[in-house]
Coordinates of C-alpha atoms in Angstrom, one line a residue:
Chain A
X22 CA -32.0 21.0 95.4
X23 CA -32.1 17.5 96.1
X24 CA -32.6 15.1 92.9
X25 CA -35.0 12.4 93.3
X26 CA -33.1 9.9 90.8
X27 CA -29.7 9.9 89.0
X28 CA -28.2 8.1 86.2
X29 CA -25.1 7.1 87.7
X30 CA -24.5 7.0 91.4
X31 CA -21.6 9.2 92.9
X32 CA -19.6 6.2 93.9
X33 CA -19.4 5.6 90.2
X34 CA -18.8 9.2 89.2
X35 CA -15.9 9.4 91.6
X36 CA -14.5 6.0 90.0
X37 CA -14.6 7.2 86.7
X38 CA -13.3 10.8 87.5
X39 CA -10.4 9.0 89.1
X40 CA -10.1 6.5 86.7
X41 CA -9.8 9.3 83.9
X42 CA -7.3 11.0 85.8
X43 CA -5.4 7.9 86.3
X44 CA -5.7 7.1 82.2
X45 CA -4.5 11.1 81.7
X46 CA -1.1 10.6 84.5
X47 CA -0.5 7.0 82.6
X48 CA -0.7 8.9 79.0
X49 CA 1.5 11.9 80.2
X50 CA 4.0 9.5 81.5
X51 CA 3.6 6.9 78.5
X52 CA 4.2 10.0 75.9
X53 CA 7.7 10.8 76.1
X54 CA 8.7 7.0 76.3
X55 CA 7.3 6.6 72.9
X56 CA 9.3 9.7 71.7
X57 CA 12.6 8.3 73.0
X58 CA 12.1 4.9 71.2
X59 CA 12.1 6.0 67.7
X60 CA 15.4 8.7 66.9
X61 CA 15.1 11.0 64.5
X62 CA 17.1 9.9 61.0
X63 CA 19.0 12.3 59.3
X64 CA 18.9 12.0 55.6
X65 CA 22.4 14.2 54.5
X66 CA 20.9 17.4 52.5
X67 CA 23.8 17.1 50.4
X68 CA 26.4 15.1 49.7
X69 CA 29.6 15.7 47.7
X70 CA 31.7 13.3 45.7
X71 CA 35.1 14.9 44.6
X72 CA 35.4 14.6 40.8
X73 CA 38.4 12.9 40.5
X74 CA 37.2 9.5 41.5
X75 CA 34.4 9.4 38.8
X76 CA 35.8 11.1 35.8
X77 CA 37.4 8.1 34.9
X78 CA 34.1 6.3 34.8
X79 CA 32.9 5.0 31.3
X80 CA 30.0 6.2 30.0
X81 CA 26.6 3.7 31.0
X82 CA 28.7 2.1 33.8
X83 CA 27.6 2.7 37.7
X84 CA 29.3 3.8 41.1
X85 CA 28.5 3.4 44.6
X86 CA 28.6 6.4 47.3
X87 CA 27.4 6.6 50.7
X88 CA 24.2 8.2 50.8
X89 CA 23.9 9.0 54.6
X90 CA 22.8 5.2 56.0
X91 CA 21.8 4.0 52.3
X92 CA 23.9 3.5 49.2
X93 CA 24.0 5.9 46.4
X94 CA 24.3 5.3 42.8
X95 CA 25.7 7.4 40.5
X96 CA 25.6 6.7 36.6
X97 CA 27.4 8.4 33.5
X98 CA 25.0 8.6 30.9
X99 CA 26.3 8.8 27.3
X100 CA 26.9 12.6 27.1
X101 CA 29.0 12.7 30.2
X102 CA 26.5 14.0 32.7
X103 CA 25.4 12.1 35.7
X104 CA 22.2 11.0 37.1
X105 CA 22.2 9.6 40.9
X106 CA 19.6 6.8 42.5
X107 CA 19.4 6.3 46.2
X108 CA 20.2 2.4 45.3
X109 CA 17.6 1.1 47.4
X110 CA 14.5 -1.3 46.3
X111 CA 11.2 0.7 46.4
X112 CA 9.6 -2.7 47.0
X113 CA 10.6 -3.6 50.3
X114 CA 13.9 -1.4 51.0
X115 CA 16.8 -4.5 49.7
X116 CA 20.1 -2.3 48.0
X117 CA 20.0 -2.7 44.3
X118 CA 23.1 -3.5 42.4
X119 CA 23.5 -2.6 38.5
X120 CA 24.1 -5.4 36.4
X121 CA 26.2 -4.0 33.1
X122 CA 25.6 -5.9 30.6
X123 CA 21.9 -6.1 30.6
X124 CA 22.0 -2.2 32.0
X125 CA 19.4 -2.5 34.4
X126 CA 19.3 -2.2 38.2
X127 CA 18.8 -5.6 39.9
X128 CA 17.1 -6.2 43.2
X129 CA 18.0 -9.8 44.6
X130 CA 15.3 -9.6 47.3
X131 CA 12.2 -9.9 45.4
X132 CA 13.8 -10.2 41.7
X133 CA 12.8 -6.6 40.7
X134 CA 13.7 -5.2 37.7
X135 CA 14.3 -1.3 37.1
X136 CA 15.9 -0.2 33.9
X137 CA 19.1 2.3 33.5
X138 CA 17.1 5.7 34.0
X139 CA 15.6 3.7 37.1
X140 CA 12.1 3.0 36.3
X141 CA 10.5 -0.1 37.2
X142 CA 10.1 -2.8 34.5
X143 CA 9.7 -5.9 36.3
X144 CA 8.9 -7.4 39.1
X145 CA 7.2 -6.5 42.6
X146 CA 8.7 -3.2 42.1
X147 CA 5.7 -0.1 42.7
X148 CA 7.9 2.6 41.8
X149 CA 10.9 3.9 40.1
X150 CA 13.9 4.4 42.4
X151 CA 14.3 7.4 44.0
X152 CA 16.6 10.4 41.7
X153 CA 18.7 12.3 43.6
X154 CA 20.4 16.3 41.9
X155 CA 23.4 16.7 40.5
X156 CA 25.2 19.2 39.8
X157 CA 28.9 19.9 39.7
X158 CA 30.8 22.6 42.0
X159 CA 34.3 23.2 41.3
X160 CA 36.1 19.7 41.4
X161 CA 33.2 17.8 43.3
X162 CA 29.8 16.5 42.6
X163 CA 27.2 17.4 45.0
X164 CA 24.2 15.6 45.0
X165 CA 21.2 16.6 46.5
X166 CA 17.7 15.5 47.3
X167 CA 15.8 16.5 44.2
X168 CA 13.1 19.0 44.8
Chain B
X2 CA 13.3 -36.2 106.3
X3 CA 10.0 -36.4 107.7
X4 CA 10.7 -33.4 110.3
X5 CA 12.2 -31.5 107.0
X6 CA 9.2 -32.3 104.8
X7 CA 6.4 -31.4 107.6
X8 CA 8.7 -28.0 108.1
X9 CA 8.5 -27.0 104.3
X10 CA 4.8 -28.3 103.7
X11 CA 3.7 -25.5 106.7
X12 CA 5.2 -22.9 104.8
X13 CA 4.7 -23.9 101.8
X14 CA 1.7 -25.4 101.6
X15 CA 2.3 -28.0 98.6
X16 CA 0.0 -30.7 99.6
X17 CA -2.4 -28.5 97.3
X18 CA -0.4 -28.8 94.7
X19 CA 0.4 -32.6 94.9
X20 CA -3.4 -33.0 95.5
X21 CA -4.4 -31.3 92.1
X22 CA -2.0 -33.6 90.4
X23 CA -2.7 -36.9 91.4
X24 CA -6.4 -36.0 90.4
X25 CA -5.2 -34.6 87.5
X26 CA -6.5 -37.0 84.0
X27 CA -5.8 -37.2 80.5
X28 CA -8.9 -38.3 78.7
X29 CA -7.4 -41.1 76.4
X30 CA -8.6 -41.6 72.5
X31 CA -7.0 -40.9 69.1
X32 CA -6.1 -37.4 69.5
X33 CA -4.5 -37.8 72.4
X34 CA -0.9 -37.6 71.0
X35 CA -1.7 -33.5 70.5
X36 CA -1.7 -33.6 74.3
X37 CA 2.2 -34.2 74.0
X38 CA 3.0 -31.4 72.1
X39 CA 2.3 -28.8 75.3
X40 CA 5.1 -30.3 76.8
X41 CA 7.5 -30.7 73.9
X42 CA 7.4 -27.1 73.7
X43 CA 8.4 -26.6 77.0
X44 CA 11.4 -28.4 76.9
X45 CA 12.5 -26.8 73.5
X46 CA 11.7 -23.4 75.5
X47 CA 14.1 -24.6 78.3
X48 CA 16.6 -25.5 76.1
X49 CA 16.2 -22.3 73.8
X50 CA 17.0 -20.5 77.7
X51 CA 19.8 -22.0 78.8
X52 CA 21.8 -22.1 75.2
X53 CA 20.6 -18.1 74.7
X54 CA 22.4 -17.5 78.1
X55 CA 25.7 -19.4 77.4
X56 CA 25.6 -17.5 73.8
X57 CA 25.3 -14.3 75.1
X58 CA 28.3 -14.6 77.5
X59 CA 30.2 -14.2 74.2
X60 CA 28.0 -12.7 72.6
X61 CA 28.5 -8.8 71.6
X62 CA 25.8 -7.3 69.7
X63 CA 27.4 -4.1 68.2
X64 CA 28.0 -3.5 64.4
X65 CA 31.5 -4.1 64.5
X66 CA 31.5 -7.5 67.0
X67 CA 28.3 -8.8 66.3
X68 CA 29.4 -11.2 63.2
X69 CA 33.1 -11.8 64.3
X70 CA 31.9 -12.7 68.2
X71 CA 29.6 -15.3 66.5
X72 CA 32.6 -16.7 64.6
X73 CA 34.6 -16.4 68.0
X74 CA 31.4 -18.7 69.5
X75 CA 32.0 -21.5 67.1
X76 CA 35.5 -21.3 66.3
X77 CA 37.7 -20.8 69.6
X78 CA 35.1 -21.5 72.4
X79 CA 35.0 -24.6 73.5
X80 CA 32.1 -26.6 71.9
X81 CA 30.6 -23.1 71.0
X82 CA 29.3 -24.6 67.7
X83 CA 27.4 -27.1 69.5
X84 CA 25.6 -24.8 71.5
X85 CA 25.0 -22.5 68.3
X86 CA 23.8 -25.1 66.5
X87 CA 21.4 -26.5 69.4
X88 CA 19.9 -23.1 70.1
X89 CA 19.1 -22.8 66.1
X90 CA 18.0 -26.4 66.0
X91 CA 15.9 -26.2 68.9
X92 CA 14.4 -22.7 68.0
X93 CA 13.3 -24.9 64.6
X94 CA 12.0 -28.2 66.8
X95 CA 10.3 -25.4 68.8
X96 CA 8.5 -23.7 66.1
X97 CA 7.7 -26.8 64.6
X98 CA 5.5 -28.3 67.5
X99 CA 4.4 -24.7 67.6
X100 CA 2.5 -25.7 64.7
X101 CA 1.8 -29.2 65.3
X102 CA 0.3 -27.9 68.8
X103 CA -1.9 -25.0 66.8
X104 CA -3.1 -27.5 64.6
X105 CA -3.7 -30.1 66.8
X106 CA -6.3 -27.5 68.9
X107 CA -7.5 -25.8 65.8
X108 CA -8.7 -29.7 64.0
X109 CA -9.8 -31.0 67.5
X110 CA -11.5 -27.4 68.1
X111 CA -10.3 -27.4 71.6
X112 CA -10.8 -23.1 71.7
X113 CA -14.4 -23.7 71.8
X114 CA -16.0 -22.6 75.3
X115 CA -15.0 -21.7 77.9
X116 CA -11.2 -21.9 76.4
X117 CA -11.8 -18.8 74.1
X118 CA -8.8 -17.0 76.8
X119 CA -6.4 -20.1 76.5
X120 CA -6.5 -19.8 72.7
X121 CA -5.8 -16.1 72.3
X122 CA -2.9 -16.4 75.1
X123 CA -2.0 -19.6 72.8
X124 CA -1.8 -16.9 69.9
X125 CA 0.2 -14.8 71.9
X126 CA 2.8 -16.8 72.5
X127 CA 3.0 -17.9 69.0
X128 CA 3.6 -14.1 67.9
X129 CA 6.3 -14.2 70.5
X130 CA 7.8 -17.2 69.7
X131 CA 7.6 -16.0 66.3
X132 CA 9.6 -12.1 67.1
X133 CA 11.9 -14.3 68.7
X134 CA 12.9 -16.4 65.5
X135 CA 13.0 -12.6 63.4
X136 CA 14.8 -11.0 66.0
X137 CA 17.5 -13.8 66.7
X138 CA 17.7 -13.9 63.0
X139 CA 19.4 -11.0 62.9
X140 CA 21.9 -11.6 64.9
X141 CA 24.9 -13.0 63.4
X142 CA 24.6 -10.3 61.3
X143 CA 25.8 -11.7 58.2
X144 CA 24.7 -10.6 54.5
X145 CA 21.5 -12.6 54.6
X146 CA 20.2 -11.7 58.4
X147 CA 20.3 -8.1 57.4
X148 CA 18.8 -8.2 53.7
X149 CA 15.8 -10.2 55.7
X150 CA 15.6 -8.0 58.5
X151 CA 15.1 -5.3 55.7
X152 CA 12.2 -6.6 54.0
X153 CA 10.4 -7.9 57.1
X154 CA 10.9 -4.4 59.0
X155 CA 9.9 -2.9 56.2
X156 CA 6.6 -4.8 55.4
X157 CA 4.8 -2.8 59.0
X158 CA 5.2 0.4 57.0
X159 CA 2.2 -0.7 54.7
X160 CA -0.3 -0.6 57.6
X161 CA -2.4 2.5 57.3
X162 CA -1.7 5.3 59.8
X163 CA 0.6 4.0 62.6
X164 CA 2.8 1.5 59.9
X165 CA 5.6 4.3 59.4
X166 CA 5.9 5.0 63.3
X167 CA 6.3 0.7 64.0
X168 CA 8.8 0.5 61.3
X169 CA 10.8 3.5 63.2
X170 CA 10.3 1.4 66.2
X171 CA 11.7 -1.9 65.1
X172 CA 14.2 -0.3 63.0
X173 CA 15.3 2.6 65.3
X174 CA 15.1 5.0 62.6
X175 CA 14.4 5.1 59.0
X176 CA 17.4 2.3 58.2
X177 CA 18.8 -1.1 59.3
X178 CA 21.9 -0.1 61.1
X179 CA 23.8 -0.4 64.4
X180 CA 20.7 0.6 66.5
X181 CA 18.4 -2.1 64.9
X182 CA 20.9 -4.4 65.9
X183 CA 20.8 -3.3 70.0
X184 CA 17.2 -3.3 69.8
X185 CA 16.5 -6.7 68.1
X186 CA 18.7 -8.3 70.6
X187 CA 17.2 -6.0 73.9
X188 CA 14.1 -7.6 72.8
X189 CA 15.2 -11.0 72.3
X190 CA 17.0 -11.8 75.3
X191 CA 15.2 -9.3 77.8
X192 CA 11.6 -8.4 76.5
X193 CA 10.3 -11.1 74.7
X194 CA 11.3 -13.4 77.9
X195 CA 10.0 -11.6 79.9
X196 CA 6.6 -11.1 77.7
X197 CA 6.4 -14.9 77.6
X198 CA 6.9 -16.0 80.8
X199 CA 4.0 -13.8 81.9
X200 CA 1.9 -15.2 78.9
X201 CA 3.0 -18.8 79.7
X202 CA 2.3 -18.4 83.3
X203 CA -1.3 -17.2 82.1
X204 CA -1.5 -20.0 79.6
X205 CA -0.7 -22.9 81.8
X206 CA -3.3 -21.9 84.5
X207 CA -6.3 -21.9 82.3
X208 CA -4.8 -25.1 80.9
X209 CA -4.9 -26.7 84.5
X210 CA -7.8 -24.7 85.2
X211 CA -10.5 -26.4 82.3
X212 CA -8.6 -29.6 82.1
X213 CA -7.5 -31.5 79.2
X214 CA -10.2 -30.5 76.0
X215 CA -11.8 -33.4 74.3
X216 CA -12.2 -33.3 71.0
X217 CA -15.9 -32.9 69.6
X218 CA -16.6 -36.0 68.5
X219 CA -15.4 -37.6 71.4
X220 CA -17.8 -35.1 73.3
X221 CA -20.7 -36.6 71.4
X222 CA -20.1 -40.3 72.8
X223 CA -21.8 -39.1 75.6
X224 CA -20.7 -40.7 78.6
X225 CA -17.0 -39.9 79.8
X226 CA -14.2 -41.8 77.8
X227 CA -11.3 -43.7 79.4
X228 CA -8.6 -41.5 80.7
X229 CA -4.7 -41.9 81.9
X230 CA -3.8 -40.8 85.3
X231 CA -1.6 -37.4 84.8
X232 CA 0.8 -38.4 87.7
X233 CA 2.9 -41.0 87.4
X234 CA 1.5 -43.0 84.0
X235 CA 1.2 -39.7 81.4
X236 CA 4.0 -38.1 83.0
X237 CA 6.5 -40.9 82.4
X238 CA 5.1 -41.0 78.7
X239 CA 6.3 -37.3 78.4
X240 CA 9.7 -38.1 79.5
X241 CA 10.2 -40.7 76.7
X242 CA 8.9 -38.5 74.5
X243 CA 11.1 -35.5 75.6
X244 CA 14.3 -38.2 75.2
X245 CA 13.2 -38.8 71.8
X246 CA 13.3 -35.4 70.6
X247 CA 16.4 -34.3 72.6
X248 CA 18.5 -36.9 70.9
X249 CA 17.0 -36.0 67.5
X250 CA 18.0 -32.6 68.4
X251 CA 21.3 -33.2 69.4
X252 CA 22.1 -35.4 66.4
X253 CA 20.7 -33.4 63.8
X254 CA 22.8 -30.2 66.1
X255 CA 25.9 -32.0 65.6
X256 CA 25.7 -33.0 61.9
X257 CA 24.3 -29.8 60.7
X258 CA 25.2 -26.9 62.4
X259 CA 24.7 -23.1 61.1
X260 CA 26.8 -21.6 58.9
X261 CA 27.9 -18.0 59.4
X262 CA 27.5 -15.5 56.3
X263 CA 30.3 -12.5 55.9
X264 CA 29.7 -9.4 57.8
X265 CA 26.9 -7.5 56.5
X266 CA 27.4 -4.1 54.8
X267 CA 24.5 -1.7 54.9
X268 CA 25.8 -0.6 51.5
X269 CA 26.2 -3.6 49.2
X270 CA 23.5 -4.7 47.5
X271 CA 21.3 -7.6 48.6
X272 CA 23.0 -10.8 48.2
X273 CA 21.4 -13.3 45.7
X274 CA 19.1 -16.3 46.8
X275 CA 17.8 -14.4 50.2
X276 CA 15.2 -16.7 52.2
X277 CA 14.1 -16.2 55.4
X278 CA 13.6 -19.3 57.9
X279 CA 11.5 -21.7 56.8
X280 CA 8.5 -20.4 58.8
X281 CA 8.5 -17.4 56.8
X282 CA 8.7 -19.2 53.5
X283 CA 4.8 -18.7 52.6
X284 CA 4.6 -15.3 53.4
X285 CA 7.9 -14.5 51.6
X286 CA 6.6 -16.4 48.4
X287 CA 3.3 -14.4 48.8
X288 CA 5.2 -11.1 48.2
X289 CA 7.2 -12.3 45.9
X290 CA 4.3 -13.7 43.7
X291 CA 2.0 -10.2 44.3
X292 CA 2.5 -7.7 41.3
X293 CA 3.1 -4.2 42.0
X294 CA -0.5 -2.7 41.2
X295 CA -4.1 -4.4 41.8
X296 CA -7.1 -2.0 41.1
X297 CA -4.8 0.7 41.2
X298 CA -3.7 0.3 44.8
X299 CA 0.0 -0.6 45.8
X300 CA 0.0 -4.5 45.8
X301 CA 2.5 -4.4 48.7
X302 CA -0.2 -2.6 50.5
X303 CA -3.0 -4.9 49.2
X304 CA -0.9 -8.1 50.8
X305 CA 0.1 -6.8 54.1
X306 CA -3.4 -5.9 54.5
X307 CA -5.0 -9.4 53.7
X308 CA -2.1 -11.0 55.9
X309 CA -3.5 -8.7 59.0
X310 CA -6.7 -9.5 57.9
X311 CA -6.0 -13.6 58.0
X312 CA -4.2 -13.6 61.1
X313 CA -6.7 -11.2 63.0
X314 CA -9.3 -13.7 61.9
X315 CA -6.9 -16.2 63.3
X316 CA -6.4 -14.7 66.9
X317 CA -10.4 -14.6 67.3
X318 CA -11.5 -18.2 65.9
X319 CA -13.1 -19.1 68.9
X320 CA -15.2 -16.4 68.6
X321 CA -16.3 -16.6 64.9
X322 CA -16.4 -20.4 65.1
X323 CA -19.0 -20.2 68.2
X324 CA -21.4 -23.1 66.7
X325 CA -18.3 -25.4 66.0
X326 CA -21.0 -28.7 65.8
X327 CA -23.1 -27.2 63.0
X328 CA -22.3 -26.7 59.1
X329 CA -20.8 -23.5 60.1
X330 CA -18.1 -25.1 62.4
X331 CA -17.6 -27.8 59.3
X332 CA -16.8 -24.9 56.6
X333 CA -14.8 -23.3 59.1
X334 CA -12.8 -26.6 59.6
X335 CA -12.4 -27.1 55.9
X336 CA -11.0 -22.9 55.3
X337 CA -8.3 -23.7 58.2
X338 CA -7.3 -27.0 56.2
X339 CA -7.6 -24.7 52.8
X340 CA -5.1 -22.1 55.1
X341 CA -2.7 -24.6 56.2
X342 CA -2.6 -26.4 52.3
X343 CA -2.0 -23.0 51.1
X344 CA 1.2 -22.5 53.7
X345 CA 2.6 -25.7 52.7
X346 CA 2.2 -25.4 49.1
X347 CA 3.8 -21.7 49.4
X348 CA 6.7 -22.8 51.2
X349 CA 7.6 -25.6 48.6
X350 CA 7.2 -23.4 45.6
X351 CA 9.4 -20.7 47.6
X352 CA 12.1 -24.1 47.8
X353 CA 11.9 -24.7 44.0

């Protein structure tokens, strides 16, 4: 059957069927380049910090450990147990440092404020920092993400 | 000679070329000093080239060289400093008539039609020129490159849906470290160039394609103002112009170069007093000055989004501004005054 009239002519139905075949090839090869261009991060599942180097650490004071590509903080609270922070502003990503005596955690960046159990109390600041577990394991401290 | 000259001119055919100069004319009133800045920003490109390559023959962007080699630069090669300190001067100057050549078309509404194309290639460029200054920032890779780089790679990931994925992009991961470093200088020395020189190339055509803009008011006169010839009287003005500014440049190069910042470690905390470069001032003070909740939405979120908002509104003026003689074009003159008032006033509170 013959049509008398057609929306689009077959010159431009050949275009575009070529065109979105060209589109498709350009997508499949575009695909794996944008794969390639971000790696994958590993955040450690655990990490473990042999007891001896923070038993000697007073009580309210504040030490550093690598937390896969971030600083970790780990704090003696009163009763001897430890809490850990990944020390890392939840504002725009700066490292925190703890400043004794006011006992808070200090973020140069933006001047954030986050008092000793972490929370935000001033400043840009959204959210508290992030609390890692700990728990202790023979003569080592493994902390973990919490959760 | 003449044999030599008629040999070259059959192949290649620069008579055209010569032509389309000594016809070229730039209309002569009170604005005409903006037509200067085209130029200025040219040389300041040129120079930004040829320093950037004698840098990075010393130059070694991994996490263990990167800060030392800098200090190698300015401390054993010979006049290493000055070259530093020229090719962060100049990136400066650059930026600067940046500006003053945005603000110069955006008072003078040059963008209007048929040079909608010009201005968003204009904007283009000024988003390169602008990666260039964060990405080269980086490099020395001293305590306060790396706390910046931070906060500004970090800023994308506010951006609904895609802002995680650009933040992996410019960061090469989740974290600043070694591979941000490679990437931010791949794209400084190898992309960006070559992303400007194609945008440049577009640029420069349309320029030469509408001709010099006049300024509305100008327009109105009616008849055609008085001009200067292009080739030899304008061109000649340039050249004074560009020997003014090179031996600002140079002086102010030699009596204030750079310093260099220790090494930075990814896991000491972020030194005090960080500041990005100047041209970043009013954004920095915006984020600083934003509180951490508005209506119950993040206020981190809530500023990125009004900056993407500003500047897309920015990259289209031309196209919202299309009746740039009626009131509409006047309150649209007086918001990009309110804008650049705004930047200024930012930048010297962030100083304070």
């Amino acid at each position: 059957m013959k049509l008398l009239y057609s929306l689009f002519s077959r010159r431009a139905f050949l275009n575009s069927l070529i065109g979105g075949w060209l589109a498709a090839l350009g997508a499949a090869f575009i695909s794996p380049l944008l794969k390639y261009i971000v790696p994958p991060t590993r955040e450690p599942d655990q990490v473990s910090v042999p007891l001896a180097e923070v038993q000697d650490l007073a009580a309210g004071s504040v030490q550093g450990f690598a937390w896969g590509n971030k600083p970790g903080l780990l704090k003696k609270a009163e009763d001897g147990s430890f809490i850990a922070f990944v020390g890392v502003c939840t504002h725009l990503d700066c490292n925190v440092s703890f400043v004794a005596e006011k006992r808070r955690f200090y973020c140069a960046c933006h001047e954030g404020w986050y008092d000793e159990n972490g929370i935000n109390v001033a400043g840009p600041p959204p959210a508290p920092l992030r609390r890692l577990a700990v728990s202790v394991e023979g003569d080592a401290l493994i902390v973990k993400k919490q959760g | 000679m003449n044999v030599l000259r008629a040999w070259i001119e059959e192949r290649l055919g620069l008579r055209a070329v010569a032509a389309f100069l000594e016809k070229k004319e730039v209309p002569r009133h009170k604005h005409t000093i903006f037509y200067y800045t085209g130029s200025s920003i040219l040389l300041f490109l040129g120079i930004q080239i040829v320093t950037g390559v004698l840098l990075a023959f010393y130059y070694q962007p991994t996490l263990a060289e990167a800060n030392a080699s800098v200090a190698r630069i300015v401390t054993e090669m010979p006049l290493g400093w000055l070259l530093r300190s020229v090719h962060s001067w100049s990136a400066t100057f650059m930026i600067a008539i940046v500006f003053v050549h945005l603000l110069g078309i955006a008072f003078t509404k040059a963008y209007r039609k048929p040079r909608e194309a010009t201005w968003i290639t204009g904007v283009l460029l000024l988003a390169a020129s602008l990666a260039f200054g964060f990405t080269g920032y980086l490099l020395p890779w001293d305590e306060l490159s790396l706390a910046a780089t931070k906060v500004g790679t970090n800023l994308p990931k506010a951006i609904p849906v895609v802002g995680a994925w650009l933040t992996g992009v410019m960061r090469a991961g989740e974290d600043v470290t070694g591979d941000t470093l490679s990437r931010f200088f791949i794209f400084h020395v190898s992309v960006l160039p070559l992303a400007v020189i194609a945008l440049l190339g577009v640029h420069l055509f349309l320029v030469q394609r509408h001709g010099m803009s006049v300024p509305l008011e100008e327009e109105r006169k009616g008849a055609k103002g008085p001009v200067i010839p292009f080739w030899p009287n304008f061109a000649y003005r340039e050249a004074g112009v560009w020997l003014i500014l090179l031996g600002l440049l140079v002086t102010i190069a030699v009596f204030a170069a750079p310093g260099l910042g220790p090494q930075a470690d990814l896991m000491a905390p972020a030194p005090e007093g960080i500041k990005p470069e100047w041209y970043f001032l009013f954004l920095f003070q915006t984020l600083k000055l934003f509180p951490a909740r508005i209506l119950g939405l993040n206020g981190e979120i809530v500023a990125v989004l009004i900056m993407m908002a500003g500047m897309g509104l920015f990259a289209f003026l031309p196209f919202i501004d299309n009746r740039p003689a009626e009131r509409k074009g006047k309150v649209i003159a007086g918001l990009v005054w309110a804008g650049l008032a705004y930047a200024m006033g930012m930048s010297i509170w962030s100083l304070l």
